[in-house]
Coordinates of C-alpha atoms and ligand atoms in Angstrom, one line a residue:
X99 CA 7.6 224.4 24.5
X100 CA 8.7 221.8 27.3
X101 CA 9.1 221.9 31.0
X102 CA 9.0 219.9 34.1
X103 CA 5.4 221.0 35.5
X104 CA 3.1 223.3 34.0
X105 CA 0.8 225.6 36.3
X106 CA -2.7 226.2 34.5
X107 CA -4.0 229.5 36.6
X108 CA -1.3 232.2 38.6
X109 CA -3.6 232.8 41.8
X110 CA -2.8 232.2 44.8
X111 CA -3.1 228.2 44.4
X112 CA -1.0 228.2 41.4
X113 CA 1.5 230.3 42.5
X114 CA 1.7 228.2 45.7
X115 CA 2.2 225.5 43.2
X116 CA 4.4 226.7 40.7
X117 CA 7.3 228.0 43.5
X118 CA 6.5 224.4 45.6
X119 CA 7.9 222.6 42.3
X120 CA 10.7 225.0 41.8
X121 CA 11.7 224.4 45.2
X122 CA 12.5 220.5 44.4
X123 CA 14.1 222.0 41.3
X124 CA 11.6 221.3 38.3
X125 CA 11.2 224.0 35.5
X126 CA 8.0 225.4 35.9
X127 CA 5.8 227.6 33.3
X128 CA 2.7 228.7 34.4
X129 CA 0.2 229.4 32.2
X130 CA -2.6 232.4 32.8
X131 CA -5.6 233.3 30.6
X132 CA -5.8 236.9 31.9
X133 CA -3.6 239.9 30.5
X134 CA -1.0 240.4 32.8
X135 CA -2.3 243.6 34.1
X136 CA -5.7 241.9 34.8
X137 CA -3.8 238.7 36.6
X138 CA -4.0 237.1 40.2
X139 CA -7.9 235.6 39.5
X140 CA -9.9 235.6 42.8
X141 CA -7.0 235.6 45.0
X142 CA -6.3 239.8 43.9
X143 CA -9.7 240.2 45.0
X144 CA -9.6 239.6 48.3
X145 CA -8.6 241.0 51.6
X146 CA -6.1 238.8 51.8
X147 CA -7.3 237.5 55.1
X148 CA -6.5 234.1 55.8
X149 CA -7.4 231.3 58.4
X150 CA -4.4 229.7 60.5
X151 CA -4.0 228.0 63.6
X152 CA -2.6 229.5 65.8
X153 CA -1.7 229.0 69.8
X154 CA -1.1 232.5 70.7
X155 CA 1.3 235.3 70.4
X156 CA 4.0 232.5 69.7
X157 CA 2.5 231.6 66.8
X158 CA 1.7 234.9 65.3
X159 CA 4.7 236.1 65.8
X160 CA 6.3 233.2 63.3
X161 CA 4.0 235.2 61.1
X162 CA 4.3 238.7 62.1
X163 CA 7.6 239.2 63.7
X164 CA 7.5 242.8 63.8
X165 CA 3.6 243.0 66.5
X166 CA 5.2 245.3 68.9
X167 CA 4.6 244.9 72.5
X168 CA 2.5 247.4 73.2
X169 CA 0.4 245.9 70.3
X170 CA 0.7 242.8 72.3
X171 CA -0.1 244.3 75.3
X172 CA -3.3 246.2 74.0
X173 CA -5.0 243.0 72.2
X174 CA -6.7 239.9 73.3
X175 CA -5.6 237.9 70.2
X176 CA -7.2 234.8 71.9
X177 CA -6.3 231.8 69.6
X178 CA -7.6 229.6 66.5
X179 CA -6.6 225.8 68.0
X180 CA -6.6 223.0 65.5
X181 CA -9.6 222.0 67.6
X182 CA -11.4 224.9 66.4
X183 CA -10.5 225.0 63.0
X184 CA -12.0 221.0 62.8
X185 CA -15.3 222.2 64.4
X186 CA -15.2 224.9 62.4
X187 CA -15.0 223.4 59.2
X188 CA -17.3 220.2 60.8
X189 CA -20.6 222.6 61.8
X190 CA -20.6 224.8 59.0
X191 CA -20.2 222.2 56.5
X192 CA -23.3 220.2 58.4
X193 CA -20.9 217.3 58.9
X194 CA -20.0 216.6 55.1
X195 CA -16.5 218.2 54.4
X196 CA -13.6 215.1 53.6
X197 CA -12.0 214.4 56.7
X198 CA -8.8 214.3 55.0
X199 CA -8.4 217.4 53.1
X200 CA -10.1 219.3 56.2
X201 CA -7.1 217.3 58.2
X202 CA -4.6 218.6 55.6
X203 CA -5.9 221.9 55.4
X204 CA -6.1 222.7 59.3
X205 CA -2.4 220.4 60.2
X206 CA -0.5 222.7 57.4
X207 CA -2.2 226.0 57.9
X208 CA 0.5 227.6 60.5
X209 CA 3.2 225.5 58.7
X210 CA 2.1 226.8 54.8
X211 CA 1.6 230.4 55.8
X212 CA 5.2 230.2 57.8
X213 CA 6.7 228.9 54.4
X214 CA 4.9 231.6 52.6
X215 CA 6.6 234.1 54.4
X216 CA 9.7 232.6 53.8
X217 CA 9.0 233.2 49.9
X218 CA 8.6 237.1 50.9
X219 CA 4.5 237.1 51.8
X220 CA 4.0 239.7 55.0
X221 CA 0.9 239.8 57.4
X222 CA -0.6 241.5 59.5
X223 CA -3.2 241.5 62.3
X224 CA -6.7 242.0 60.8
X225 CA -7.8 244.9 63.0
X226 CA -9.8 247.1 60.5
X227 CA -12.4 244.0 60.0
X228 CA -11.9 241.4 62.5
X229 CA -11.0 242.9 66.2
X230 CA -13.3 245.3 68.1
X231 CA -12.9 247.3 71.3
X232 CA -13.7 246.1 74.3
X233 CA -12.7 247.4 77.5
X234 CA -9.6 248.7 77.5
X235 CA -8.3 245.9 74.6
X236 CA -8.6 245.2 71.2
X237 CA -10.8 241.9 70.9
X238 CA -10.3 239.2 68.3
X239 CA -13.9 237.1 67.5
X240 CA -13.9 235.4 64.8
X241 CA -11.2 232.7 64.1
X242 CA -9.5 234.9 61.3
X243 CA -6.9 237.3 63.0
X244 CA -4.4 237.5 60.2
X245 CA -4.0 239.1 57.1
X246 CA -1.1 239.4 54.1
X247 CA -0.2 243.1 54.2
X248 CA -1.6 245.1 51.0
X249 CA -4.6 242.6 51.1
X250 CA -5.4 240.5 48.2
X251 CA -3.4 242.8 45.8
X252 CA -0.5 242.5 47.9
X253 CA -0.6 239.1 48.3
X254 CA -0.3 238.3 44.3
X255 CA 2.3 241.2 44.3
X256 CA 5.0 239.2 46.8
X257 CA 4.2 235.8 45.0
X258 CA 4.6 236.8 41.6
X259 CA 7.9 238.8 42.9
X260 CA 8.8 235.2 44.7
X261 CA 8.3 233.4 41.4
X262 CA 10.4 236.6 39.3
X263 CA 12.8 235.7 41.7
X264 CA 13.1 231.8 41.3
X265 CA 12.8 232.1 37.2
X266 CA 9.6 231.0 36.9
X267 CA 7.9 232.0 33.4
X268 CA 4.8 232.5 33.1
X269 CA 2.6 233.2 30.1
X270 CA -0.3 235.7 30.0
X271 CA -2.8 235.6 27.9
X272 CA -2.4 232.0 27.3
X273 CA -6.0 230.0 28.1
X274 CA -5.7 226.5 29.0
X275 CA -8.2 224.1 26.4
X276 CA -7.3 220.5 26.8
X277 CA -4.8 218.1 28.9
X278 CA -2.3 216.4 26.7
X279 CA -1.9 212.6 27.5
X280 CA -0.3 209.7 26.8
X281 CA -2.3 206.9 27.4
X282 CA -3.4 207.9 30.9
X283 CA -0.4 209.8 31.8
X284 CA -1.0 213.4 31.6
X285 CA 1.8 215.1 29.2
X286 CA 1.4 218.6 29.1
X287 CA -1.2 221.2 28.1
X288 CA -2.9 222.9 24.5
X289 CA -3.5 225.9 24.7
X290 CA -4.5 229.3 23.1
X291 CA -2.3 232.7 23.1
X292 CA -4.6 235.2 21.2
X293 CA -5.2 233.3 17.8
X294 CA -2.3 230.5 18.5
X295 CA -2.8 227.0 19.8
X296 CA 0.4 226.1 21.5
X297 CA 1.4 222.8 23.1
X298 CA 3.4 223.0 26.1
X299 CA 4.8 219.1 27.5
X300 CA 5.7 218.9 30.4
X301 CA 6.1 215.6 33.0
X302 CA 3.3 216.9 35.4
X303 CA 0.2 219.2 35.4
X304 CA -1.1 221.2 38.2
X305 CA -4.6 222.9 37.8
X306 CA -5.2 225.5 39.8
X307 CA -7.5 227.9 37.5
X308 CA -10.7 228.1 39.7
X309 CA -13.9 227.2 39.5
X310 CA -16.9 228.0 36.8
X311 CA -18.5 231.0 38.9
X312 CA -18.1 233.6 35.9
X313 CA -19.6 230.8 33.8
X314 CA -23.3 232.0 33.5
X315 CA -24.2 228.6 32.0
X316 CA -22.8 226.2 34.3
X317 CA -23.9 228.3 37.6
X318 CA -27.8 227.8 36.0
X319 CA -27.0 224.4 35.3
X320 CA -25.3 223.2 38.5
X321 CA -25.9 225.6 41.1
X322 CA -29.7 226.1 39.8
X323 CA -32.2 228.5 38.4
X324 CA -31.4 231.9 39.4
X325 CA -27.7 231.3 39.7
X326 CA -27.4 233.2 36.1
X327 CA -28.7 236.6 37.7
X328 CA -26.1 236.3 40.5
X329 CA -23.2 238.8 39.9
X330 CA -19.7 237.6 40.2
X331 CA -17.8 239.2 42.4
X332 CA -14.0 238.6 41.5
X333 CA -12.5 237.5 38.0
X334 CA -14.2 237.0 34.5
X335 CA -11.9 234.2 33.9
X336 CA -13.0 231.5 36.1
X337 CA -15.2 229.6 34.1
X338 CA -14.8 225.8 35.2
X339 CA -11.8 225.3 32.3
X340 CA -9.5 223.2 34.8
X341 CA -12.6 221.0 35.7
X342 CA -13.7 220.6 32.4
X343 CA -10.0 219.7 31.4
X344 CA -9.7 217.1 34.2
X345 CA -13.2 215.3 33.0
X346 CA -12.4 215.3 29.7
X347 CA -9.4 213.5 31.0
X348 CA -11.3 210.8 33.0
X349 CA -11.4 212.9 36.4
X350 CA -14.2 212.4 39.2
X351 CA -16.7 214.8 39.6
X352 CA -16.7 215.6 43.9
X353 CA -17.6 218.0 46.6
X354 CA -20.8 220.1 46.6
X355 CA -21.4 220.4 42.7
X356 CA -24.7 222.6 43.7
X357 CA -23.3 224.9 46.0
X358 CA -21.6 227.6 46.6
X359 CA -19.8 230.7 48.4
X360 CA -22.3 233.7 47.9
X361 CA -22.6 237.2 49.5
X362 CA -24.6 240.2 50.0
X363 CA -23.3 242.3 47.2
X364 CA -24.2 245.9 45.9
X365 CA -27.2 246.0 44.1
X366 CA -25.6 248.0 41.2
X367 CA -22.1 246.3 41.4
X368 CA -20.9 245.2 37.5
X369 CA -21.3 242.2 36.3
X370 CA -17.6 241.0 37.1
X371 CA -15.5 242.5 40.2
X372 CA -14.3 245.4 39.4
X373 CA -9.8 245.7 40.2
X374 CA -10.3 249.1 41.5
X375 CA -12.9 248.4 44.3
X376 CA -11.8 244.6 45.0
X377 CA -14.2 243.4 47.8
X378 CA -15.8 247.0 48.8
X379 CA -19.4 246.4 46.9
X380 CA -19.6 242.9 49.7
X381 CA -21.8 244.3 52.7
X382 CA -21.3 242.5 55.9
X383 CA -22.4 244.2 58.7
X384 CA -26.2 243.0 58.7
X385 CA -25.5 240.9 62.3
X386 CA -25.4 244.4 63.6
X387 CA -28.9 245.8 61.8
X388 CA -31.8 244.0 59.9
X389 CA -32.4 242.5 56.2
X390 CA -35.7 243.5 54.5
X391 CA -36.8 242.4 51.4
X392 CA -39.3 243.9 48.7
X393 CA -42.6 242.9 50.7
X394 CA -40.6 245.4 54.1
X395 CA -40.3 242.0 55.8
X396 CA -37.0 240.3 57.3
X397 CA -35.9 236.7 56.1
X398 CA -33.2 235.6 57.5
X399 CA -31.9 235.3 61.3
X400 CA -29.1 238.1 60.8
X401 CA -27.6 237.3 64.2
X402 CA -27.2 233.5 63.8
X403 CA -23.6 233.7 64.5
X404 CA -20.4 235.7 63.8
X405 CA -20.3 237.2 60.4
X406 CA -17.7 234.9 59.4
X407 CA -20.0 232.0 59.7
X408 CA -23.2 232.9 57.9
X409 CA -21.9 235.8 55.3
X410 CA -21.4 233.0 52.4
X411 CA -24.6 231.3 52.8
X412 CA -26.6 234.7 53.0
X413 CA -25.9 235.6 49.4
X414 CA -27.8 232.5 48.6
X415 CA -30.9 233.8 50.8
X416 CA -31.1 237.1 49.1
X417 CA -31.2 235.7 45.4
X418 CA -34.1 233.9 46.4
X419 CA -35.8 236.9 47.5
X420 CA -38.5 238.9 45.0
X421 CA -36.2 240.5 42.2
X422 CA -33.1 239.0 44.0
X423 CA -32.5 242.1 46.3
X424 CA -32.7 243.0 49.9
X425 CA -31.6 246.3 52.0
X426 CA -29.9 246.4 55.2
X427 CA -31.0 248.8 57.5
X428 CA -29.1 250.4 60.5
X429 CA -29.7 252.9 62.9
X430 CA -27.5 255.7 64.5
X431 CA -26.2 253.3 67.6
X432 CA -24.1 251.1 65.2
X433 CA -23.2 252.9 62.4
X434 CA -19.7 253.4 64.1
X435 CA -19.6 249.8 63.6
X436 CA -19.8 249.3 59.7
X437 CA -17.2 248.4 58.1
X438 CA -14.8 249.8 55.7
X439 CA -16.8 248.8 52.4
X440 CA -19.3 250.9 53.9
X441 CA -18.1 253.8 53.2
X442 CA -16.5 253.8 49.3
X443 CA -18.3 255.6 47.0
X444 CA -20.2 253.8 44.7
X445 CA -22.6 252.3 46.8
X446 CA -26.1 251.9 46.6
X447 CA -27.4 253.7 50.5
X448 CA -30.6 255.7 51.6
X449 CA -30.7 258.0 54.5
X450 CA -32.9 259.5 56.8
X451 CA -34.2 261.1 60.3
X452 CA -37.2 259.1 60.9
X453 CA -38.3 255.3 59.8
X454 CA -41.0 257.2 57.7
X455 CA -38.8 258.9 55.6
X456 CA -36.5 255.8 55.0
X457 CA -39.3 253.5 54.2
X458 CA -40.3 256.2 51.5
X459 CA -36.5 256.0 49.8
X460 CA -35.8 252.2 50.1
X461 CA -36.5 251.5 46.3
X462 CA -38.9 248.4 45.5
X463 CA -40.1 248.1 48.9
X464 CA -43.4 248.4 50.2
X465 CA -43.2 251.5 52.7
X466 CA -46.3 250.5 54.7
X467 CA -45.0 246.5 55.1
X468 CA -41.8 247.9 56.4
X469 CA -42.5 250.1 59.0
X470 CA -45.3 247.4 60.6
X471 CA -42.1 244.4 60.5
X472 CA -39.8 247.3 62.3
X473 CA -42.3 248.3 65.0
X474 CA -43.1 244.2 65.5
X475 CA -39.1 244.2 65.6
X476 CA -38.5 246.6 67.8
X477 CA -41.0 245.2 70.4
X478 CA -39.2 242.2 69.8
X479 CA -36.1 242.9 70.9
X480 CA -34.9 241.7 75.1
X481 CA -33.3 245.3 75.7
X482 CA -32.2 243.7 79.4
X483 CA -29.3 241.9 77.7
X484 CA -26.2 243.7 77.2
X485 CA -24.8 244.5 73.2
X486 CA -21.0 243.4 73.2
X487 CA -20.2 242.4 68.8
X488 CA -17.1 240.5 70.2
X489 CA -18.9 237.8 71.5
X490 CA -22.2 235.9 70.8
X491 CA -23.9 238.2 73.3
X492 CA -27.8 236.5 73.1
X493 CA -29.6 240.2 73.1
X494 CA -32.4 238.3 70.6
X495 CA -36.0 238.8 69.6
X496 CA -38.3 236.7 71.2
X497 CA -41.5 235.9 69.2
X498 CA -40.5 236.4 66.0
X499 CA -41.9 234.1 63.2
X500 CA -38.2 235.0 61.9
X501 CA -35.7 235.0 65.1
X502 CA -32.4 237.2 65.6
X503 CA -30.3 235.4 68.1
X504 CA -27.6 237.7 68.9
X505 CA -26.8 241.7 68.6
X506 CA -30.4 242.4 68.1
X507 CA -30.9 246.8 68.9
X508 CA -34.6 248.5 68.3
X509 CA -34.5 250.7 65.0
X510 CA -35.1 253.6 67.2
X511 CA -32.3 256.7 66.7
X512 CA -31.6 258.7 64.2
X513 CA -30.2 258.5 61.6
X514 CA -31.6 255.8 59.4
X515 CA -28.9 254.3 56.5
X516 CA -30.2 251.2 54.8
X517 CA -28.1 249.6 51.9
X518 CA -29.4 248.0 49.1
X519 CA -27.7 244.3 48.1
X520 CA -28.2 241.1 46.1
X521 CA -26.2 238.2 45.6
X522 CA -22.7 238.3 45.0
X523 CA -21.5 234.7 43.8
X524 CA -17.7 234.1 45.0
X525 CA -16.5 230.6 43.9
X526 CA -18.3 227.3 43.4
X527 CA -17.8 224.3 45.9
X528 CA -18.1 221.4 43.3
X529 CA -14.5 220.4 41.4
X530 CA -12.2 217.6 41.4
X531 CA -11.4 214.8 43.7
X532 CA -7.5 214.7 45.0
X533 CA -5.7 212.6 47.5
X534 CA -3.1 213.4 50.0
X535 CA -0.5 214.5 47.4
X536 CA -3.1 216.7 45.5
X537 CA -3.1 214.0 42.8
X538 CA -6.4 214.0 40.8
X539 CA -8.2 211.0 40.9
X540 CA -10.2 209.4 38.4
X541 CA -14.1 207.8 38.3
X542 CA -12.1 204.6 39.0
X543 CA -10.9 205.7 42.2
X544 CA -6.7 206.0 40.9
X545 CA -4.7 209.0 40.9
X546 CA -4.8 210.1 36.7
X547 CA -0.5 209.7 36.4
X548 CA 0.8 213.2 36.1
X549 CA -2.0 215.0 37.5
X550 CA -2.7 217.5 40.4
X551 CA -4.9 220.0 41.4
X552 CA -5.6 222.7 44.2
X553 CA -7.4 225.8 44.6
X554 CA -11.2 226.8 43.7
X555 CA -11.7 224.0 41.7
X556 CA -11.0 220.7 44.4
X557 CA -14.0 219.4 45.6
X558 CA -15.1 217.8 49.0
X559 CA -13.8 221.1 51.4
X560 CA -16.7 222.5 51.5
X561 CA -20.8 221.9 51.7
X562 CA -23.4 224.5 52.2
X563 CA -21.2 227.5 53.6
X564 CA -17.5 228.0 54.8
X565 CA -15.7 229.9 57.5
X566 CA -14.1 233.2 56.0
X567 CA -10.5 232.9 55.1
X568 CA -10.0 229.5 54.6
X569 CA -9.9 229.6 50.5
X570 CA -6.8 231.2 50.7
X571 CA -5.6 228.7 53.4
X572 CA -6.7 226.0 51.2
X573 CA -5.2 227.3 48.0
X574 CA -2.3 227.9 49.9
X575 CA -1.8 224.3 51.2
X576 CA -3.1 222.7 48.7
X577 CA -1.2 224.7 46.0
X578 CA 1.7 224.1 48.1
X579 CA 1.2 220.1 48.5
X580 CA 0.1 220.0 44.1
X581 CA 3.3 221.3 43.4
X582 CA 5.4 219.6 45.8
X583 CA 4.1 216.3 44.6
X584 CA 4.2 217.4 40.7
X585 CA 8.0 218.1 41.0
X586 CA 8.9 215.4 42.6
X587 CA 6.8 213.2 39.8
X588 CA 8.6 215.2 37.0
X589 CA 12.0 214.1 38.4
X590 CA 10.8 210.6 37.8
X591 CA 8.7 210.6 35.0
X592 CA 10.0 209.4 31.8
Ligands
FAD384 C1 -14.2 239.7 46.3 C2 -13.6 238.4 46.9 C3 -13.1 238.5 48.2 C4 -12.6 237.4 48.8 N1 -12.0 237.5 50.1 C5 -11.4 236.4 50.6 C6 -10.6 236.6 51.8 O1 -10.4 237.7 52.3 N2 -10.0 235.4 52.3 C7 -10.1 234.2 51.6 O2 -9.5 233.2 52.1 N3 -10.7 234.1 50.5 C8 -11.4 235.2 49.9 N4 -12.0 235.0 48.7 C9 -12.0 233.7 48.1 C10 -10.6 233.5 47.4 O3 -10.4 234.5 46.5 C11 -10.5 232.2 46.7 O4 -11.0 231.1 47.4 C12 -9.1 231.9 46.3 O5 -8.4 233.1 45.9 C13 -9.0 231.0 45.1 O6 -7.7 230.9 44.7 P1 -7.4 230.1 43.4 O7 -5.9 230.2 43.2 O8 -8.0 228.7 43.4 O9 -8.2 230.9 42.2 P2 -7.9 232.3 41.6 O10 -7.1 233.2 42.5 O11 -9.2 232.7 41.0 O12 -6.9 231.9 40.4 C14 -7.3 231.2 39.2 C15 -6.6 231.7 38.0 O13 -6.8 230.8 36.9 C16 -6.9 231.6 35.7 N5 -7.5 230.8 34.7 C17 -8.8 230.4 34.6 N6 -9.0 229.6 33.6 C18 -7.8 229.5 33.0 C19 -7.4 228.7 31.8 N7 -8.2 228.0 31.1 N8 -6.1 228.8 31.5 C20 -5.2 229.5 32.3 N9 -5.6 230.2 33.3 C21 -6.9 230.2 33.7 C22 -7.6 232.8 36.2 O14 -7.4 233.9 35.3 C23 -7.1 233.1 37.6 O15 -5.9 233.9 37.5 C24 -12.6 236.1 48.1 C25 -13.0 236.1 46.8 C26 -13.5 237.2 46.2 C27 -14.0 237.2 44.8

């Protein structure tokens, strides 16, 4: 089989990609190693929200030309400046993230998402999970205010019905095993459909098959010991294949090869996402309630900033609790305030009228330990500063070997629910190096002739933790840029 470019992955990266190259008119095949009724990788999994700049109603409305204005009228949307996104990305990263992608990345948000829709991808304001009342308006407070429309499913749906559209094949089934090259220059792909080996040339390659979170082995031998009892929260299929091709081919190993993006996630989640539940077993409410572990005794500062800011680092903290689980434990004042995932129905909850009671059905925790952390909580807590969850409100503890800084209410009214998590492992921060056309580059610093990459599985964006909605930014402009630069490579490749 031969073709301009070949895509290795059809997520949200690769389908960036893959229509990007069709647009400067290559042939494109992509290549996926799910069935297609299990296709879309991480990317299906998600909510679909997604992290732009943005300067206002202006801006959204290149996005979402429909908001009405009463919707207008009855929302502070606030806005995301670049300015933001930089610090952003700077602070949560402690300083480390690549200038230059994060420069990419935050200059071609607004643009990528505005092209997007142009391929047929709808959004929407995130109301249900980022906006709260306030007043008499609906409050933005977290950086992340939009969202495609059908989520993460609905996403995958409008770009594989973008690349129908534009005659892009693509090939289920069909896993990815080595790069073919010619001398250096990268030549095309081997692959395996069911009990086949196929080769499929082509004049460029763009990888874009995410990173080696549902690979038990690696996660134990990169991320660390432990990392094998994590549970993976989207696809089976991400197993580091693209990396693995690209080092085989000479690539440079970058980025944070030992971290990761990891979650609070139901205790008694599968091993792999499940389609039909996508991101409901994640639990990330805890800024508004506490996190115990098996001795009854908090761990982590639950109110160190907006959820969006600490919720993949947290998943981290909980697998290095006793038997890698934690429960977070609410009381009657908030429970208006969960979120959606909440509330589906396989989820792993305990409920009761007093603290007693509760401490008696939290499974694996020491009832007695418990109730003396809440009653040292609760004493704890400056009750003379208002509660407002749209805005770091500073209603802490105050003499707490471990502090909360903001949202902090006594356990004191009835009823009790407390949730039972672990770790939830969502991609891996370690991949490939690129430059500013997405070209891989090698362990000689050069571009490898012929190759790009974007998605999961580029290295350098992000360190230690990550704002929420930014890997579908990133696999968005990056996808967009890899497949941009293979196309125009595959018109003058010879
Ligand atoms: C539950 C969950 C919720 C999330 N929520 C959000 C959110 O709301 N917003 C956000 O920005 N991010 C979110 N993320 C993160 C986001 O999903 C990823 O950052 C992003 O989707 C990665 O896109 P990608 O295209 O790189 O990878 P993927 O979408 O995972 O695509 C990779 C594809 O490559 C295929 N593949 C793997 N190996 C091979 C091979 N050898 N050959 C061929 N194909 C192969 C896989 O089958 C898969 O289809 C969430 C992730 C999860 C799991």
């Amino acid at each position: 089989m031969a073709c301009d470019v070949v895509v290795v992955g059809a997520g949200n990266a690769a389908l960036a990609a893959a229509l990007a190259a069709r647009e400067g008119g290559a042939r494109v095949v992509v290549l996926e190693r799910a069935p297609e009724a299990e296709r879309g990788g991480n990317s299906r999994f998600t909510a679909g929200a997604i992290r732009t700049v943005y300067n206002g109603v202006a801006d959204l409305k290149k996005l979402i030309p429909d908001l009405t204005e009463l919707e207008i009228a009855r929302t502070d949307f606030g806005t995301y400046t670049r300015e933001q996104f930089y610090d952003d990305m700077a602070r949560v990263t402690q300083y480390r993230a690549n200038p230059d992608l994060v420069e990419m990345l935050v200059e071609r948000s607004l643009d990528t998402l505005v092209w997007l829709r142009g391929k047929g991808v709808k959004f929407l304001p995130a109301y249900g999970r980022q906006a709260f009342k306030s007043g008499d308006k609906t409050r933005f407070w977290g950086g992340l205010t939009v969202e495609a429309s059908g989520g993460g499913p609905g996403l995958v749906e409008a770009l594989h019905g973008a690349a129908r559209r534009q005659g892009i094949d693509i090939l289920y089934g069909t896993r990815a095993l080595a790069l073919l090259q010619d001398e250096r220059r990268v030549r095309g792909v081997a692959a395996r459909q069911g009990q086949r080996r196929i080769a499929i040339t082509a004049k460029a390659v763009v990888l874009a098959c995410g990173g080696f979170e549902a690979n038990t082995e690696w996660r134990t031998r990169y991320l660390g010991p432990g990392w094998d009892l994590a549970k993976v929260r989207g696809t089976r299929f991400n197993t580091g294949d693209g990396i693995r091709m690209a080092l085989d081919a000479g690539a440079m190993p970058y980025g944070h090869w030992s971290g990761c993006h990891a979650v609070a996630w139901d205790r008694n989640a599968p091993e792999f996402g499940d389609l039909a539940v996508g991101d409901g077993f994640q639990k990330h409410s805890y800024p508004f309630g506490i996190i115990v572990n098996a001795r009854g005794e908090r761990f982590v500062d639950e109110g160190a900033d907006f959820r969006n800011y600490t919720y993949a680092k947290y998943g981290r903290v909980v697998l290095e609790q006793p038997s890698q689980f934690a429960w977070q434990v609410f009381d009657g004042k908030v429970l208006h305030l969960l979120r959606d995932e909440y509330r589906i129905r396989q989820v792993t909850r305990a409920r009761a009228d007093t603290l007693e009671e509760l401490a008696q059905k939290l499974d694996g925790v020491d009832p007695a330990g418990f109730l003396r952390e809440i009653a040292a909580y609760n004493r704890a807590v400056r009750r003379d500063i208002p509660f407002d969850p749209t805005v770091k409100d500073g209603r802490r503890t105050e003499g707490l070997a471990v502090a909360k800084s903001n949202w902090a209410n006594p356990l004191d009214t009835p009823p009790f629910e407390a949730y039972q998590v672990t770790c939830g492992i969502t991609f891996t921060f370690g991949g490939l190096r690129i430059d500013g056309d997405a070209a891989v580059i090698d362990t000689e610093g050069e571009p490898i002739p012929g190759l790009y990459a974007a998605g999961e599985l580029v290295g350098g964006l992000f360190y230690f933790n990550y704002p929420g909605g930014t890997g579908l930014m990133s696999g968005a402009v990056f996808g967009r840029i890899a497949g941009t630069s293979a196309g125009a490579a595959a018109t003058v490749a010879v």
